[in-house]
């Protein structure tokens, strides 16, 4: 009897041998990897041989992306997760246990705050939120159960700058794990491992990937035991990132330094322009920012691409401003190659009462701008038009 399908139809075959090589990074979507024999598979699991097994546990596109971010952060063995929040989750659940206490910055990313206040208590992990610009407040939050401090260098959206040196010294003195979410600052401005951090987290989704079309996170730990615990949590809880997103993010990352430098240059100019238009502006690079001196010492001249400002006139003025700038994305994200504008009261901080927002310095007229790489003249024109509508 003749075969009705060719042998190679179902069985996978290798690409034809080629003396030339692909210039683009290959995308490897395979979920599973075939080993030659059980002895080799044993060696793979036991570390005697390197090889992929099942892509929840690792795959080539994640390895390539992680090693590039490792190089930026001065880290080793960084891990890729499905989202930035998956990196936060893996770090907290991987390193904390029932009975432990964590100190978090009081202006952490909204979902990280929810993680501390709504999720961790269900697992018996308690927390205190404290102002990371005030080292006495952080120190006062330490209890005998405290195991970890989680901070962001620059807060969202008020752009306050944490006392990172004070916090690192405190963490060292008390034997606490210092976790730094470096999403806003990026390694272009601040490399937490050089300043005493034990764990560094990124939402790759933001500036590192930079095009709002891939969602991933990154986490690296200085201590191999911490790394192993976090990796175990990622693989068991299923928090790993997909090959396609890694492949997209790697492409975005290739231009990260160029995008960052240009966006930062634009941000400084746009901050001054918005101040001239009459708003109260928050930009760490401006001498009128409350943490300007600390920002200069910690970040040098790298004051970042985020600018916040506040206008008078409540919600009506906020609506008028965004409607008068229809080509600029009014969207709750940051780090895109193009400029995006977000409004705390209707998005990131909508869970708070108006009084709660006021205590953090955010009225209905409070906006945050993630500045992109456009021609600065275009950006100035758009904001001029927006303010003219007020
Ligand atoms: C966006 C963000 C996160 C979460 O990242 P996702 O990729 O959206 O899950 C965590 N921390 C900071 C500072 C962020 O801006």
PDB file of N, CA and C and ligand atoms in Angstrom, residues 81-88 107-112 152 154 156 181-184 201-206 214-217 332-334 368, ligand 1:
ATOM      1  N   UNK A  81       8.993  37.762  32.786  1.00  0.00           N
ATOM      2  CA  UNK A  81       7.636  37.392  33.220  1.00  0.00           C
ATOM      3  C   UNK A  81       6.617  37.962  32.229  1.00  0.00           C
ATOM      4  N   UNK A  82       5.378  37.487  32.345  1.00  0.00           N
ATOM      5  CA  UNK A  82       4.341  37.844  31.371  1.00  0.00           C
ATOM      6  C   UNK A  82       3.978  39.323  31.400  1.00  0.00           C
ATOM      7  N   UNK A  83       4.096  39.963  32.561  1.00  0.00           N
ATOM      8  CA  UNK A  83       3.789  41.391  32.710  1.00  0.00           C
ATOM      9  C   UNK A  83       4.693  41.945  33.803  1.00  0.00           C
ATOM     10  N   UNK A  84       4.689  43.250  33.949  1.00  0.00           N
ATOM     11  CA  UNK A  84       5.396  43.855  35.078  1.00  0.00           C
ATOM     12  C   UNK A  84       4.797  43.389  36.396  1.00  0.00           C
ATOM     13  N   UNK A  85       3.468  43.291  36.435  1.00  0.00           N
ATOM     14  CA  UNK A  85       2.833  42.836  37.677  1.00  0.00           C
ATOM     15  C   UNK A  85       3.192  41.393  37.997  1.00  0.00           C
ATOM     16  N   UNK A  86       3.430  40.577  36.966  1.00  0.00           N
ATOM     17  CA  UNK A  86       3.857  39.196  37.227  1.00  0.00           C
ATOM     18  C   UNK A  86       5.240  39.197  37.885  1.00  0.00           C
ATOM     19  N   UNK A  87       6.089  40.162  37.523  1.00  0.00           N
ATOM     20  CA  UNK A  87       7.412  40.260  38.154  1.00  0.00           C
ATOM     21  C   UNK A  87       7.264  40.676  39.619  1.00  0.00           C
ATOM     22  N   UNK A  88       6.348  41.625  39.881  1.00  0.00           N
ATOM     23  CA  UNK A  88       6.102  42.048  41.270  1.00  0.00           C
ATOM     24  C   UNK A  88       5.561  40.855  42.066  1.00  0.00           C
ATOM     25  N   UNK A 107       3.454  55.688  47.365  1.00  0.00           N
ATOM     26  CA  UNK A 107       2.988  56.095  46.041  1.00  0.00           C
ATOM     27  C   UNK A 107       3.461  55.101  44.989  1.00  0.00           C
ATOM     28  N   UNK A 108       3.443  53.819  45.344  1.00  0.00           N
ATOM     29  CA  UNK A 108       3.809  52.791  44.369  1.00  0.00           C
ATOM     30  C   UNK A 108       2.798  52.776  43.226  1.00  0.00           C
ATOM     31  N   UNK A 109       3.178  52.131  42.135  1.00  0.00           N
ATOM     32  CA  UNK A 109       2.254  51.844  41.029  1.00  0.00           C
ATOM     33  C   UNK A 109       0.954  51.273  41.622  1.00  0.00           C
ATOM     34  N   UNK A 110      -0.193  51.700  41.080  1.00  0.00           N
ATOM     35  CA  UNK A 110      -1.494  51.374  41.667  1.00  0.00           C
ATOM     36  C   UNK A 110      -1.711  49.889  41.935  1.00  0.00           C
ATOM     37  N   UNK A 111      -1.364  49.039  40.974  1.00  0.00           N
ATOM     38  CA  UNK A 111      -1.591  47.595  41.166  1.00  0.00           C
ATOM     39  C   UNK A 111      -0.614  47.005  42.179  1.00  0.00           C
ATOM     40  N   UNK A 112       0.580  47.586  42.292  1.00  0.00           N
ATOM     41  CA  UNK A 112       1.508  47.101  43.328  1.00  0.00           C
ATOM     42  C   UNK A 112       0.945  47.448  44.706  1.00  0.00           C
ATOM     43  N   UNK A 152       9.844  52.452  44.452  1.00  0.00           N
ATOM     44  CA  UNK A 152      10.135  52.975  43.114  1.00  0.00           C
ATOM     45  C   UNK A 152      10.954  54.239  43.325  1.00  0.00           C
ATOM     46  N   UNK A 154      11.251  56.992  41.424  1.00  0.00           N
ATOM     47  CA  UNK A 154      10.467  58.198  41.148  1.00  0.00           C
ATOM     48  C   UNK A 154       8.995  57.798  41.208  1.00  0.00           C
ATOM     49  N   UNK A 156       4.784  57.845  41.054  1.00  0.00           N
ATOM     50  CA  UNK A 156       3.772  58.078  40.030  1.00  0.00           C
ATOM     51  C   UNK A 156       2.504  58.608  40.691  1.00  0.00           C
ATOM     52  N   UNK A 181      11.624  48.774  41.989  1.00  0.00           N
ATOM     53  CA  UNK A 181      10.932  48.765  40.696  1.00  0.00           C
ATOM     54  C   UNK A 181      11.509  49.932  39.901  1.00  0.00           C
ATOM     55  N   UNK A 182      12.310  49.593  38.881  1.00  0.00           N
ATOM     56  CA  UNK A 182      13.086  50.616  38.161  1.00  0.00           C
ATOM     57  C   UNK A 182      12.414  51.025  36.850  1.00  0.00           C
ATOM     58  N   UNK A 183      11.110  50.769  36.729  1.00  0.00           N
ATOM     59  CA  UNK A 183      10.387  51.023  35.474  1.00  0.00           C
ATOM     60  C   UNK A 183      10.480  52.483  35.021  1.00  0.00           C
ATOM     61  N   UNK A 184      10.229  53.415  35.927  1.00  0.00           N
ATOM     62  CA  UNK A 184      10.211  54.838  35.571  1.00  0.00           C
ATOM     63  C   UNK A 184      11.606  55.354  35.253  1.00  0.00           C
ATOM     64  N   UNK A 201      13.187  45.137  39.486  1.00  0.00           N
ATOM     65  CA  UNK A 201      12.001  44.767  38.710  1.00  0.00           C
ATOM     66  C   UNK A 201      11.787  45.792  37.605  1.00  0.00           C
ATOM     67  N   UNK A 202      11.285  45.320  36.466  1.00  0.00           N
ATOM     68  CA  UNK A 202      10.844  46.223  35.395  1.00  0.00           C
ATOM     69  C   UNK A 202       9.495  45.806  34.855  1.00  0.00           C
ATOM     70  N   UNK A 203       8.690  46.783  34.480  1.00  0.00           N
ATOM     71  CA  UNK A 203       7.628  46.536  33.522  1.00  0.00           C
ATOM     72  C   UNK A 203       8.263  46.833  32.162  1.00  0.00           C
ATOM     73  N   UNK A 204       8.625  45.769  31.426  1.00  0.00           N
ATOM     74  CA  UNK A 204       9.233  45.942  30.100  1.00  0.00           C
ATOM     75  C   UNK A 204       8.243  46.619  29.153  1.00  0.00           C
ATOM     76  N   UNK A 205       6.947  46.398  29.454  1.00  0.00           N
ATOM     77  CA  UNK A 205       5.839  46.994  28.689  1.00  0.00           C
ATOM     78  C   UNK A 205       6.047  48.483  28.411  1.00  0.00           C
ATOM     79  N   UNK A 206       6.717  49.170  29.315  1.00  0.00           N
ATOM     80  CA  UNK A 206       6.801  50.626  29.249  1.00  0.00           C
ATOM     81  C   UNK A 206       8.000  51.061  28.400  1.00  0.00           C
ATOM     82  N   UNK A 214       3.697  45.163  23.302  1.00  0.00           N
ATOM     83  CA  UNK A 214       4.184  43.945  23.941  1.00  0.00           C
ATOM     84  C   UNK A 214       4.084  44.157  25.445  1.00  0.00           C
ATOM     85  N   UNK A 215       3.682  43.137  26.168  1.00  0.00           N
ATOM     86  CA  UNK A 215       3.506  43.238  27.609  1.00  0.00           C
ATOM     87  C   UNK A 215       4.379  42.196  28.284  1.00  0.00           C
ATOM     88  N   UNK A 216       5.339  42.640  29.101  1.00  0.00           N
ATOM     89  CA  UNK A 216       6.279  41.724  29.761  1.00  0.00           C
ATOM     90  C   UNK A 216       6.852  42.371  31.014  1.00  0.00           C
ATOM     91  N   UNK A 217       7.434  41.542  31.871  1.00  0.00           N
ATOM     92  CA  UNK A 217       8.165  42.042  33.028  1.00  0.00           C
ATOM     93  C   UNK A 217       9.527  41.393  33.116  1.00  0.00           C
ATOM     94  N   UNK A 332      -3.958  55.689  29.691  1.00  0.00           N
ATOM     95  CA  UNK A 332      -3.299  55.390  30.975  1.00  0.00           C
ATOM     96  C   UNK A 332      -2.095  54.476  30.815  1.00  0.00           C
ATOM     97  N   UNK A 333      -1.059  54.968  30.153  1.00  0.00           N
ATOM     98  CA  UNK A 333       0.180  54.190  30.088  1.00  0.00           C
ATOM     99  C   UNK A 333       1.346  55.158  30.107  1.00  0.00           C
ATOM    100  N   UNK A 334       2.550  54.640  29.928  1.00  0.00           N
ATOM    101  CA  UNK A 334       3.736  55.492  29.865  1.00  0.00           C
ATOM    102  C   UNK A 334       4.801  54.753  29.083  1.00  0.00           C
ATOM    103  N   UNK A 368      -0.406  63.742  34.017  1.00  0.00           N
ATOM    104  CA  UNK A 368       0.959  63.257  33.872  1.00  0.00           C
ATOM    105  C   UNK A 368       1.218  63.054  32.386  1.00  0.00           C
TER     106      UNK A 368
HETATM  107  C1  LIG B   1       3.141  49.601  34.490  1.00  0.00           C
HETATM  108  C2  LIG B   1       3.915  49.408  35.732  1.00  0.00           C
HETATM  109  C3  LIG B   1       3.920  48.175  36.394  1.00  0.00           C
HETATM  110  C4  LIG B   1       3.119  46.980  35.901  1.00  0.00           C
HETATM  111  O1  LIG B   1       3.537  46.578  34.642  1.00  0.00           O
HETATM  112  P1  LIG B   1       2.566  45.792  33.609  1.00  0.00           P
HETATM  113  O2  LIG B   1       3.499  45.398  32.533  1.00  0.00           O
HETATM  114  O3  LIG B   1       1.511  46.771  33.188  1.00  0.00           O
HETATM  115  O4  LIG B   1       1.991  44.658  34.380  1.00  0.00           O
HETATM  116  C5  LIG B   1       4.664  48.037  37.557  1.00  0.00           C
HETATM  117  N1  LIG B   1       5.365  49.079  38.048  1.00  0.00           N
HETATM  118  C6  LIG B   1       5.388  50.287  37.437  1.00  0.00           C
HETATM  119  C7  LIG B   1       6.198  51.383  38.028  1.00  0.00           C
HETATM  120  C8  LIG B   1       4.665  50.494  36.266  1.00  0.00           C
HETATM  121  O5  LIG B   1       4.673  51.696  35.666  1.00  0.00           O
END
